[in-house]
Amino acid sequence: MRAASDVGGTFTDLVYYDYDEKTGKSGPVKIAKADTTPPNFEQGVMNAIHKMDLNPEDMTFFAHGSTVIINALTERKGVKTALITTRGFRDVLEIARGNRPDLFNFNFRKPVPFVDRYLRLELDERVNYKGEIERPVELSPLQAQLEYLKSEGVEAIAISFLHAYVNPDNENIVVREIKKLWPEVSVLASSEISREWREYERTNTTVLSAYVHPIAKKYIESLERKLASEGFTGHPYMMQSNGGIATVESAKNNPITMVESGPASGIFAAAYLGKMIEEKNLVVLDIGGTTAKCALIEEGDVKVTTEYYIEKDTKSPGYPIQTPVSEIVEIGNGGGSIAWTDKGGKLHVGPQSAGAMPGPAAYGKGGTKPTTTDSNLILGRIDKNCFVGGEVEPDMDAVHQAFAQIMTDLDVSLEEAARGVVRIANANMTNALRLVSTNKGYDPRDFALIAFGGGGAMHAVALAEELKVPKVIVPVNSSVFSAWGMLLTDLRRDYIQTHLTMVADQNAAEIAEVFQSLKNKAAIDYNQDGVEQDQQIIFEHLADLRYAGQEHTVKVSIPVNDQGQVDIIQAIASFHDAYEKRYTYRLDAAVQLVNFHLIAKVEVPKPEIVKKQVTGRSLSETILHERHVDFDQHGVHNTVVYDGLKLEPGMVFTGPAIIQEPSATLVISPGHTANVDAYGNYIIHLNFAEKGA
C-alpha cells in the first residue's frame, strides 16, 4: 500500500491505494478526512489512518505534507533564535531592503526581525566575493557568546557569514565548534540553506529555518514514532515547496524547504492532470478551511522561484525566504474564514479563521463567529442533511446566533448577510487569481480554471464568471487533491549556486563544469539519503540570466547534451524570448549568467490513473433530490442535486445544479453546462452568451 497525508488548517487528508510491487499494478484510490489536531498535528494523521482501519504495517510508501512550518512562522510559534554573523553585519536583518510597498506612507514601519538585536552576535572573519579567505574566523569569543545565549534561553542558532555562499569554510568551522561546545542547541549555517547571493535574503532565510528547526524535528520524529509503533517499517517522505518529496533527514536539516509543502503538491498534481486531459494552460485554485492558494500553469510548466515572501501585502514588504517555492499567491480566505464588521460598518471576510477548533458555528464545537461555510449552508449550497458527509448535524441555532451581530450592524436579513459574506470572499479570491494572471500579463480567457480543496468546487464557477474563464475543471477526489499529488511527485533536490559569468562560447566549458559539480553534489546527497546506486537521477539544467548591467534575472532552461556540453547559442536565444515575453522588448546586449539551478530528481512509482467505470445508469438515477439554492445575482432556484459518486462519464446537464459528494460540493450557476469526462472529472463550460456578457 502507498499512502500520503496532507495536514491543513482545518482538516487532515489521507489518500491511499494498493500497489503490487512485482507487477506495478495499482488498485483504486481511496480517501479519508479527519480533523486537524493542533498542536499535535501527527495525531490527526493517525486518526485518518484509524478511520479507514488501515494497518501501517501494510504501507510500503508514505508521503506527508504539512502547514506546521508556515503556521509556526506566521503565528510566531518558533523557538528563541540567535544569529552569529560577520563583524559589522549584525544589523542586516534590521536594515533589510528599501522596498516599501507604499512609498508615501509616513507611518510605515519595517517588519520586526525574527531575532532581536541583543541576540545578534558577531565574529571576526572575512571571505571576499571571489570566495578567498582574507581572514580566518576568530573563535576565541565563541565560548563566552554561547554561555550568554544559554543564559538567555536560546534554542537555535543561525550562522550567516558574508560571501559564505561562495566559500562556506568559516561557517563550517563555527558550526563544528558550536556542536562540540553545546551539543543540545540547534545550529544551521547559511551555506546549508542557500548558496545564492543577497546578504539580507540569505540571512533571513537561515534565521527562519533555524527558528522552526526544533519544532520541525520534533514533529517529524513524533510522526515517525507513531507510524513505527503501529508497524510501519519504512521512513516517511516529506513534501517540499519545490514540488518534490525529500527524505525525513533532508527535511529536518533544512525545514524551510517545507514552508509551502501542501499547496505545492496540489499545483504539481494540477499540471500532471492537465497534461492527461490536454489542458496545459491552467489557473489553479486551492481553497481549504483556512486559506486559498492560487497559481498559474503555462504549457504544463509550474513556475518555481526563490523570490518568495511571507506576510507580504500592500502595507508590508514581508519576509523573504530564499528557497525554491512554486509561485503561489496565498490569502486568508477559506471555508473557516470569519466574517466581521469594522467600526465604519464595512463587512470583511478573513484573514482570521475558526480553524479546526472550534471551527465554523455549524460544527457545534463552540464556534461563535460567522464563517464562509456557515454562509454557504444558509444559502442552501451545502446540504443540511449531508453536512460533512453526513457525519455532523449542523447546529443551525449557533449559525443564526453567529450572524446576529452582522445582521444588526448592516441592518440586513440572515440571507442577505450570508450573500454578502460569500460575495466578499469571492472578491478576495478573484483578486488573488488576478495576481497570478492578469497582473502578470496573462488573459484568463486563454486558460481553464482547475479548482480543488474542500471549498474549491463550491466557489469555482462564480470566480470563473468574474474572470470570464471559459472552462472550470473540478478533479476526482478534489477535496484531497493535494494529498493525491504527493503520490505523483518524485524525490527532488534543487541546487542553486550564484556564480557570475558571461554566456559566451569561451565560457561554455566553465558553465558545464559548474553544472557538473552540482551533479556530483546531488549524487553524494542521494547516496546519503539511501537512494540505490542503480536508481537513475534525472537532471534539469536551469539558470537565472540577465542582460549585462541589469539587476533582475529571468530563469530559463539551459540545453546540455549527454556529454555535459552546453549549447550557448540556444541558451541565449531562449533568454531573449523569455525576456521579451515578460518585459515586451529585447536588447542587443551581452547576456550574463547569475545563478546556476540544477534540479535532480529520482522517480518513484505513481498510481495508475484509471478511467471511471460506465454502468449504463441514466442521469435521473443519480439525482438525490431537489432543493432551493440561492445563487446570489442569479436568484434563488429550485435546483437538482446530483450524487457525484454515481455520475458517470458522458453524462451532461445544465445548471442550476449541485453535485454533492461526501467531502465536496460543486455549485453550478444557471445556464452553464457540466459533463463528466472519462476519468470522472467534472468539466463545466461557461455560457457567457446567456449571461449577457
XYZ file of C-alpha atoms in Angstrom:
693
model
C 0.000 0.000 0.000
C 1.138 3.535 -0.835
C -0.300 6.463 1.115
C 0.020 10.224 1.537
C -1.361 12.699 4.048
C -1.762 16.468 3.965
C -2.292 18.465 7.154
C -4.357 21.578 6.524
C -5.575 24.296 8.839
C -8.940 22.575 9.370
C -8.762 19.038 8.008
C -6.097 16.362 7.624
C -6.440 14.466 4.335
C -5.396 10.886 3.604
C -5.101 9.258 0.176
C -4.012 5.645 -0.351
C -4.111 2.774 -2.838
C -2.920 -0.812 -3.048
C 0.177 -1.329 -5.161
C 1.691 -4.596 -6.338
C 5.480 -4.143 -6.236
C 6.020 -7.101 -8.587
C 3.551 -6.250 -11.326
C 3.367 -2.480 -10.825
C -0.442 -2.651 -10.864
C -2.393 -0.099 -8.819
C -5.705 -0.515 -7.065
C -8.400 2.185 -6.808
C -7.509 5.386 -4.952
C -9.334 5.774 -1.635
C -9.627 8.833 0.591
C -10.346 9.906 4.149
C -10.553 13.174 6.093
C -10.094 13.815 9.791
C -9.978 16.947 11.922
C -6.588 18.626 12.175
C -5.288 18.337 15.741
C -3.053 21.282 16.703
C -0.521 21.379 18.238
C -0.056 17.597 17.896
C -0.660 17.512 14.156
C 0.624 13.962 13.775
C -2.373 12.719 15.768
C -4.717 13.924 13.012
C -2.725 11.822 10.542
C -3.123 8.745 12.730
C -6.840 9.497 13.225
C -7.355 9.458 9.446
C -5.483 6.149 9.208
C -7.572 4.652 12.044
C -10.778 5.990 10.498
C -10.204 3.736 7.483
C -8.969 0.773 9.595
C -5.637 0.820 7.781
C -2.645 -1.103 9.044
C 0.570 0.962 8.708
C 2.423 -2.342 8.515
C 0.977 -2.750 5.015
C 2.393 0.594 3.827
C 5.461 0.486 1.605
C 5.454 4.235 0.967
C 4.193 7.205 2.967
C 4.478 10.869 1.938
C 3.463 13.757 4.132
C 2.823 17.465 3.696
C 2.020 19.906 6.434
C 1.280 23.506 7.336
C 3.377 23.181 10.510
C 6.251 25.313 9.165
C 4.215 28.167 7.703
C 1.956 28.232 10.780
C 4.931 28.378 13.148
C 6.269 31.365 11.204
C 3.054 33.323 10.801
C 1.867 32.630 14.354
C 5.368 33.294 15.819
C 5.446 29.884 17.497
C 9.072 29.047 16.704
C 11.861 28.882 19.272
C 14.060 31.648 20.634
C 16.739 32.076 17.975
C 20.123 33.820 17.835
C 22.232 34.949 14.889
C 26.031 34.855 14.644
C 27.360 36.806 11.684
C 30.426 38.596 10.327
C 31.597 41.542 12.420
C 29.887 44.687 11.189
C 26.814 42.913 9.797
C 24.642 42.215 12.850
C 22.033 44.709 11.657
C 21.479 43.278 8.190
C 18.069 41.948 9.337
C 17.137 45.409 10.591
C 18.388 47.290 7.530
C 16.643 44.844 5.164
C 15.621 46.411 1.827
C 14.135 49.718 0.837
C 11.197 48.004 -0.832
C 8.365 49.931 0.810
C 5.087 48.876 -0.825
C 3.536 52.293 -0.146
C 6.172 54.935 -0.787
C 4.152 57.804 0.695
C 3.023 56.038 3.864
C 4.812 58.034 6.579
C 3.570 55.619 9.234
C 5.445 52.760 7.569
C 7.477 50.533 9.864
C 9.793 47.801 8.658
C 8.855 44.260 9.682
C 10.309 43.346 13.068
C 13.229 40.885 12.655
C 12.734 37.362 13.988
C 15.932 37.830 16.043
C 16.154 40.735 18.482
C 19.327 42.807 18.352
C 20.588 41.602 21.730
C 20.676 38.064 20.296
C 22.593 39.063 17.154
C 26.308 38.467 17.751
C 29.438 38.903 15.626
C 32.716 37.113 14.976
C 35.829 38.381 13.210
C 36.158 36.706 9.803
C 36.120 37.693 6.158
C 35.633 35.901 2.857
C 35.696 38.101 -0.232
C 33.277 37.905 -3.153
C 35.624 35.537 -5.002
C 35.490 33.052 -2.129
C 39.018 33.786 -0.948
C 39.508 33.705 2.825
C 41.020 37.042 3.743
C 40.616 36.472 7.488
C 40.089 33.062 9.132
C 37.322 33.054 11.719
C 38.403 34.046 15.252
C 36.870 31.503 17.634
C 38.148 32.831 20.973
C 34.955 34.841 21.788
C 32.645 31.954 20.873
C 32.504 30.126 24.208
C 31.522 33.280 26.091
C 28.933 34.067 23.443
C 27.396 30.608 23.799
C 27.245 30.952 27.584
C 25.435 34.252 27.114
C 22.948 32.678 24.667
C 22.338 29.806 27.086
C 21.511 32.299 29.826
C 19.005 33.969 27.508
C 17.156 30.711 26.812
C 18.169 30.417 23.146
C 17.251 27.095 21.498
C 18.517 27.661 17.944
C 21.424 29.496 16.326
C 21.686 30.698 12.739
C 25.167 31.239 11.274
C 25.398 33.595 8.301
C 28.756 34.957 7.175
C 29.490 37.345 4.348
C 30.003 35.559 0.991
C 29.568 32.108 2.575
C 27.513 31.166 -0.498
C 30.845 31.049 -2.391
C 33.069 29.571 0.308
C 31.486 28.127 3.487
C 34.736 27.151 5.255
C 34.499 29.761 8.030
C 30.844 28.886 8.665
C 31.632 25.179 8.835
C 34.372 25.763 11.417
C 31.952 27.661 13.665
C 29.216 25.049 13.308
C 31.602 22.263 14.319
C 32.804 24.253 17.321
C 29.265 25.043 18.494
C 28.250 21.392 18.235
C 31.271 20.495 20.350
C 30.664 23.182 22.997
C 26.857 23.000 23.061
C 25.580 19.737 21.514
C 21.960 20.298 22.547
C 21.366 23.513 20.605
C 20.030 23.564 17.040
C 22.536 25.204 14.717
C 22.170 25.904 10.994
C 24.629 27.584 8.626
C 23.510 29.706 5.698
C 25.623 27.626 3.300
C 23.470 24.595 4.201
C 20.285 26.548 3.490
C 21.094 28.684 0.442
C 24.082 29.113 -1.873
C 22.528 32.134 -3.541
C 23.752 35.681 -3.098
C 21.932 38.656 -1.495
C 23.002 39.087 2.099
C 19.696 40.082 3.673
C 17.625 37.410 1.933
C 20.137 34.642 2.684
C 20.479 35.664 6.336
C 16.730 35.949 6.872
C 16.146 32.541 5.284
C 18.729 30.955 7.570
C 17.185 32.625 10.610
C 13.682 31.429 9.724
C 14.899 27.890 9.107
C 16.648 27.881 12.489
C 13.555 29.398 14.112
C 11.408 26.383 13.129
C 14.164 23.751 13.174
C 13.499 22.263 16.646
C 9.739 22.276 16.020
C 10.059 20.548 12.649
C 12.500 17.992 14.050
C 10.220 17.191 16.982
C 7.151 16.966 14.737
C 8.739 14.735 12.098
C 10.287 12.438 14.697
C 6.965 12.167 16.531
C 5.240 11.210 13.277
C 7.944 8.624 12.616
C 7.499 7.137 16.093
C 3.709 6.933 15.852
C 3.859 5.245 12.455
C 6.585 2.846 13.614
C 4.670 1.960 16.777
C 1.834 0.712 14.602
C 4.022 -1.343 12.307
C 5.300 0.979 9.560
C 8.793 -0.247 8.746
C 9.821 2.393 6.217
C 10.609 6.091 6.560
C 8.123 8.839 5.673
C 8.925 11.244 2.862
C 8.227 14.936 3.381
C 6.633 17.125 0.736
C 8.698 20.194 -0.183
C 7.717 23.582 -1.555
C 9.532 22.862 -4.846
C 7.017 20.166 -5.801
C 9.138 17.156 -4.857
C 9.445 14.901 -1.853
C 12.505 14.550 0.362
C 13.720 12.114 2.979
C 12.965 12.950 6.591
C 16.656 13.590 7.293
C 16.868 16.115 4.476
C 13.683 17.828 5.672
C 14.896 18.005 9.274
C 18.219 19.509 8.200
C 16.530 22.308 6.245
C 12.885 22.622 7.329
C 12.287 25.903 5.500
C 12.010 23.833 2.281
C 8.589 22.716 3.589
C 7.181 26.236 4.001
C 4.544 25.659 1.274
C 4.608 21.870 1.084
C 0.872 21.144 0.867
C -0.060 23.784 -1.743
C 2.940 22.835 -3.921
C 1.771 19.235 -4.289
C -1.665 20.403 -5.413
C -0.183 22.645 -8.091
C 2.032 19.899 -9.496
C -0.910 17.479 -9.388
C -2.898 20.016 -11.431
C -0.115 20.148 -14.019
C 0.007 16.339 -14.123
C -3.758 16.059 -14.619
C -3.753 18.892 -17.144
C -1.333 17.004 -19.373
C -3.520 13.900 -19.168
C -6.675 15.715 -20.288
C -4.819 18.035 -22.699
C -5.353 21.218 -20.681
C -1.843 22.602 -20.293
C -2.820 26.212 -19.550
C -4.418 26.346 -16.127
C -5.252 28.855 -13.433
C -5.040 26.853 -10.212
C -7.277 27.453 -7.199
C -6.955 25.528 -3.931
C -9.479 26.538 -1.248
C -9.066 24.934 2.143
C -10.551 25.672 5.521
C -8.141 28.495 6.355
C -6.593 29.823 3.139
C -6.989 29.998 -0.621
C -3.944 29.384 -2.824
C -3.606 30.450 -6.460
C -1.043 29.667 -9.150
C -0.660 29.671 -12.916
C 0.484 26.818 -15.151
C 1.549 27.684 -18.693
C 2.141 24.915 -21.233
C 2.214 22.393 -18.402
C 5.067 24.226 -16.661
C 4.905 25.057 -12.958
C 7.000 28.107 -12.196
C 9.410 27.776 -9.266
C 11.104 30.791 -7.721
C 13.446 31.628 -4.855
C 11.919 35.096 -4.523
C 9.287 34.042 -2.019
C 7.869 36.110 0.856
C 5.651 35.505 3.835
C 3.340 38.214 5.188
C 3.853 40.415 2.139
C 0.897 42.694 1.436
C 0.027 46.237 0.352
C 1.436 47.661 3.587
C 4.374 45.372 4.362
C 7.298 44.068 2.270
C 7.120 40.834 4.269
C 9.982 38.455 4.994
C 11.984 36.919 2.121
C 12.651 33.174 2.022
C 15.379 32.179 -0.415
C 14.362 28.585 -1.119
C 12.752 27.066 -4.226
C 8.983 27.516 -3.940
C 6.233 27.085 -6.504
C 4.960 30.537 -7.431
C 1.896 30.798 -5.189
C -0.355 33.615 -4.056
C -1.965 32.747 -0.739
C -4.681 34.686 1.077
C -6.514 34.164 4.346
C -9.849 33.135 2.817
C -11.233 29.638 3.226
C -14.266 27.790 4.474
C -13.453 28.709 8.064
C -12.697 32.380 7.396
C -14.503 34.619 9.866
C -16.815 37.430 8.719
C -16.749 40.672 10.710
C -17.647 44.328 10.501
C -15.278 47.192 11.230
C -16.054 50.375 13.149
C -17.275 52.012 9.968
C -19.807 49.247 9.373
C -17.901 47.669 6.480
C -18.098 43.893 6.082
C -14.872 41.857 5.879
C -14.075 38.160 5.490
C -10.820 36.766 6.896
C -7.936 36.540 7.327
C -8.900 35.261 10.786
C -10.135 31.683 10.712
C -12.198 29.477 13.008
C -9.692 26.711 12.213
C -10.282 23.113 13.239
C -11.263 24.038 16.792
C -13.811 25.431 17.369
C -14.432 25.578 13.611
C -17.440 27.221 11.916
C -20.521 27.722 14.100
C -22.374 24.979 12.212
C -19.969 22.342 13.526
C -21.390 22.741 17.014
C -17.970 22.775 18.666
C -18.293 26.168 20.268
C -17.718 28.424 17.270
C -19.492 31.759 17.751
C -18.279 33.714 14.708
C -19.916 33.592 11.249
C -17.817 31.946 8.521
C -17.935 31.308 4.784
C -19.042 27.712 5.395
C -21.930 28.901 7.568
C -22.939 31.321 4.800
C -23.000 28.613 2.134
C -25.119 26.492 4.477
C -27.658 29.308 4.915
C -27.867 29.823 1.141
C -28.657 26.149 0.549
C -25.442 25.483 -1.326
C -24.350 23.000 1.336
C -26.844 20.254 2.190
C -28.005 20.484 5.806
C -28.845 16.788 5.712
C -25.419 15.751 4.444
C -23.146 18.149 6.291
C -19.525 16.885 6.450
C -20.576 13.800 4.523
C -23.468 13.186 6.912
C -21.150 12.837 9.907
C -22.296 16.083 11.568
C -25.736 17.561 12.100
C -25.303 21.301 11.624
C -26.103 23.487 14.611
C -28.362 25.991 12.874
C -29.191 27.794 16.115
C -25.497 28.505 16.592
C -25.303 29.709 12.965
C -28.176 32.156 13.473
C -26.615 33.464 16.674
C -23.233 33.859 14.949
C -24.784 36.116 12.286
C -26.808 38.218 14.746
C -24.183 40.936 15.146
C -23.581 41.313 11.395
C -27.334 41.429 10.745
C -27.647 44.214 13.330
C -24.589 46.153 12.124
C -25.682 46.056 8.475
C -29.453 46.050 9.097
C -29.990 43.096 6.774
C -31.694 39.704 6.884
C -29.861 36.431 7.551
C -29.862 35.528 3.867
C -28.632 38.966 2.820
C -25.803 38.759 5.353
C -24.808 35.320 4.052
C -24.843 36.573 0.452
C -22.613 39.467 1.453
C -20.099 37.159 3.131
C -19.860 34.867 0.102
C -19.649 37.844 -2.241
C -16.733 39.371 -0.346
C -14.963 36.015 -0.007
C -15.296 35.569 -3.782
C -13.994 39.098 -4.396
C -10.938 38.396 -2.245
C -10.230 35.196 -4.145
C -10.816 36.886 -7.517
C -8.188 39.484 -6.632
C -5.743 36.707 -5.750
C -6.413 34.962 -9.057
C -5.738 38.227 -10.883
C -2.341 38.478 -9.180
C -1.209 35.265 -10.927
C -2.924 36.004 -14.252
C -3.877 39.491 -15.459
C -1.310 41.250 -13.261
C 1.418 39.201 -14.980
C 0.145 39.821 -18.488
C -1.927 36.651 -18.905
C -5.521 36.694 -20.167
C -7.687 34.361 -18.011
C -9.872 33.706 -21.066
C -6.951 31.719 -22.520
C -6.890 29.378 -19.521
C -9.080 26.848 -17.768
C -9.672 27.142 -14.023
C -8.906 23.970 -12.051
C -10.317 24.069 -8.527
C -9.808 21.722 -5.601
C -9.533 21.635 -1.834
C -12.573 21.357 0.405
C -14.039 24.640 -0.853
C -12.690 24.793 -4.399
C -15.762 23.319 -6.104
C -18.084 25.500 -4.032
C -16.715 28.793 -5.366
C -15.042 27.895 -8.687
C -17.864 28.673 -11.129
C -18.647 32.048 -9.538
C -14.968 33.019 -9.729
C -14.735 31.856 -13.346
C -17.752 34.031 -14.181
C -15.996 37.058 -12.729
C -12.755 36.398 -14.634
C -14.524 35.269 -17.843
C -12.699 31.929 -17.738
C -14.487 29.675 -20.271
C -13.966 26.330 -18.525
C -13.811 25.004 -14.981
C -12.279 21.641 -14.070
C -13.044 20.001 -10.732
C -10.906 16.849 -10.468
C -11.821 13.500 -8.986
C -11.421 13.496 -5.197
C -10.988 17.272 -5.348
C -11.179 17.709 -1.574
C -7.954 15.680 -1.096
C -6.281 16.639 -4.357
C -3.113 17.986 -2.723
C -2.602 14.754 -0.799
C -3.150 12.815 -4.032
C -0.496 14.999 -5.638
C 2.085 13.729 -3.153
C 1.679 10.270 -4.670
C 2.585 11.749 -8.073
C 5.771 13.543 -7.062
C 9.354 12.345 -7.315
C 12.278 12.729 -4.972
C 13.649 16.156 -5.792
C 16.548 18.335 -4.731
C 17.279 21.808 -6.065
C 20.858 23.074 -6.191
C 21.246 26.802 -6.729
C 24.686 28.383 -6.863
C 25.467 32.031 -7.539
C 28.384 32.176 -9.979
C 28.565 35.195 -12.280
C 29.816 34.516 -15.780
C 29.056 35.781 -19.276
C 27.059 33.460 -21.505
C 29.559 33.179 -24.349
C 31.350 30.450 -26.290
C 34.614 30.993 -24.429
C 32.808 30.289 -21.128
C 30.956 27.149 -22.248
C 33.441 24.848 -20.520
C 33.214 26.837 -17.272
C 29.414 26.683 -17.315
C 29.490 22.932 -17.952
C 31.993 22.471 -15.123
C 29.788 24.251 -12.573
C 26.768 22.162 -13.576
C 28.897 19.021 -13.241
C 29.991 19.993 -9.735
C 26.342 20.382 -8.737
C 25.583 16.960 -10.231
C 28.369 15.430 -8.171
C 26.891 17.026 -5.043
C 23.466 15.629 -5.920
C 24.869 12.115 -6.335
C 26.538 12.312 -2.903
C 23.374 13.636 -1.233
C 21.122 10.980 -2.756
C 23.607 8.296 -1.751
C 23.444 9.569 1.842
C 19.642 9.512 1.589
C 19.824 5.804 0.895
C 18.864 6.013 -2.761
C 20.154 2.935 -4.548
C 23.026 3.405 -6.998
C 21.008 1.816 -9.812
C 18.228 4.410 -9.465
C 18.776 6.967 -12.176
C 18.997 10.630 -11.250
C 17.248 12.837 -13.791
C 18.733 16.316 -14.171
C 17.186 19.562 -15.384
C 19.534 22.463 -16.114
C 18.235 25.959 -15.455
C 19.873 29.329 -14.918
C 18.967 32.876 -13.946
C 20.137 35.127 -16.784
C 20.088 38.874 -17.330
C 21.415 41.475 -19.695
C 24.826 42.658 -18.508
C 24.394 45.695 -16.293
C 20.823 44.915 -15.266
C 19.663 43.900 -11.801
C 16.858 41.336 -12.140
C 17.017 37.977 -13.869
C 14.836 35.627 -15.924
C 15.002 31.882 -15.348
C 15.462 29.784 -18.496
C 16.269 26.201 -19.375
C 19.878 25.612 -20.415
C 20.368 22.985 -23.137
C 23.013 20.460 -22.018
C 23.685 17.307 -24.033
C 24.534 13.824 -22.737
C 28.248 14.696 -22.741
C 27.610 17.705 -20.494
C 28.236 20.247 -23.257
C 26.230 23.485 -23.203
C 24.526 24.913 -26.303
C 25.400 28.592 -25.820
C 23.550 29.842 -28.920
C 20.293 28.164 -27.893
C 20.656 29.362 -24.285
C 20.977 32.986 -25.421
C 18.044 32.621 -27.824
C 15.857 31.167 -25.034
C 16.766 34.070 -22.779
C 15.904 36.704 -25.396
C 12.498 35.043 -25.961
C 11.755 34.703 -22.231
C 12.858 38.274 -21.514
C 10.722 39.701 -24.307
C 7.715 37.690 -23.142
C 7.994 39.176 -19.668
C 9.069 42.735 -20.488
C 7.767 43.132 -24.105
C 11.182 44.049 -25.570
C 14.673 42.640 -26.069
C 18.112 44.241 -26.148
C 21.154 43.816 -28.351
C 23.384 43.289 -25.323
C 25.602 40.655 -23.752
C 23.896 38.059 -21.546
C 25.163 37.241 -18.063
C 24.526 34.112 -16.007
C 23.914 34.867 -12.317
C 22.621 31.670 -10.701
C 23.064 28.067 -11.754
C 19.967 25.998 -10.922
C 20.147 22.217 -11.127
C 17.082 20.076 -10.447
C 17.935 16.487 -9.506
C 15.025 14.016 -9.463
C 14.668 10.327 -8.710
C 11.401 8.899 -9.999
C 9.098 6.927 -7.717
C 6.190 4.653 -8.761
C 2.933 6.507 -9.321
C -0.694 5.384 -9.122
C -2.280 4.327 -12.367
C -4.957 6.837 -13.332
C -7.846 4.615 -14.333
C -10.919 5.659 -16.253
C -14.191 5.666 -14.374
C -16.414 2.684 -14.981
C -19.572 3.159 -17.028
C -22.501 1.021 -15.852
C -25.098 2.481 -18.171
C -27.239 4.073 -15.455
C -29.339 7.034 -16.509
C -28.780 10.604 -15.353
C -32.101 10.534 -13.485
C -30.799 7.688 -11.319
C -28.057 9.962 -9.962
C -30.476 12.600 -8.642
C -30.559 12.818 -4.854
C -33.296 15.419 -4.507
C -34.203 18.998 -5.349
C -33.841 22.000 -3.059
C -33.920 25.764 -3.215
C -30.451 27.254 -3.658
C -29.517 30.929 -3.537
C -27.177 31.769 -6.456
C -26.805 35.416 -5.401
C -27.093 37.628 -8.506
C -28.660 34.718 -10.435
C -31.504 34.472 -7.945
C -32.986 31.605 -5.927
C -33.744 28.481 -7.963
C -35.224 25.100 -7.311
C -32.108 23.081 -8.038
C -31.438 19.466 -8.954
C -28.857 17.870 -6.656
C -26.790 15.047 -8.169
C -24.898 12.311 -6.336
C -21.332 12.818 -7.521
C -20.375 9.244 -6.642
C -22.987 7.931 -9.116
C -22.315 10.302 -12.012
C -20.616 8.553 -14.938
C -18.501 9.578 -17.944
C -20.565 11.021 -20.764
C -23.315 12.452 -18.581
C -24.232 16.052 -19.441
C -26.585 18.508 -17.733
C -27.139 22.255 -17.372
C -27.299 24.445 -14.289
C -28.709 25.436 -11.927
C -27.320 22.266 -10.398
C -25.427 20.939 -7.408
C -23.056 17.974 -7.480
C -22.750 16.585 -3.991
C -20.003 14.334 -2.662
C -19.233 13.393 0.969
C -16.389 15.915 1.205
C -17.071 18.417 -1.601
C -19.963 20.293 -3.199
C -19.876 21.693 -6.735
C -22.173 24.671 -7.304
C -23.141 25.233 -10.962
C -24.891 28.517 -11.731
C -27.853 28.706 -14.135
C -27.055 28.427 -17.828
C -23.691 26.656 -17.602
C -23.193 23.128 -18.891
C -21.451 20.362 -16.979
C -20.204 16.992 -18.121
C -18.206 14.120 -16.654
C -15.045 13.118 -18.529
C -13.589 9.625 -18.896
C -11.721 9.836 -15.575
C -14.668 11.171 -13.582
C -13.527 14.805 -13.534
C -16.247 17.436 -13.716
C -15.918 19.843 -16.647
C -18.090 22.975 -16.584
C -18.385 25.015 -19.779
C -19.446 28.567 -19.020
C -22.040 30.047 -21.347
C -21.417 33.774 -21.195
C -23.778 34.484 -24.111
C -26.745 33.515 -21.973
C -25.375 35.538 -19.085
C -25.449 38.713 -21.144
C -21.664 39.063 -21.005
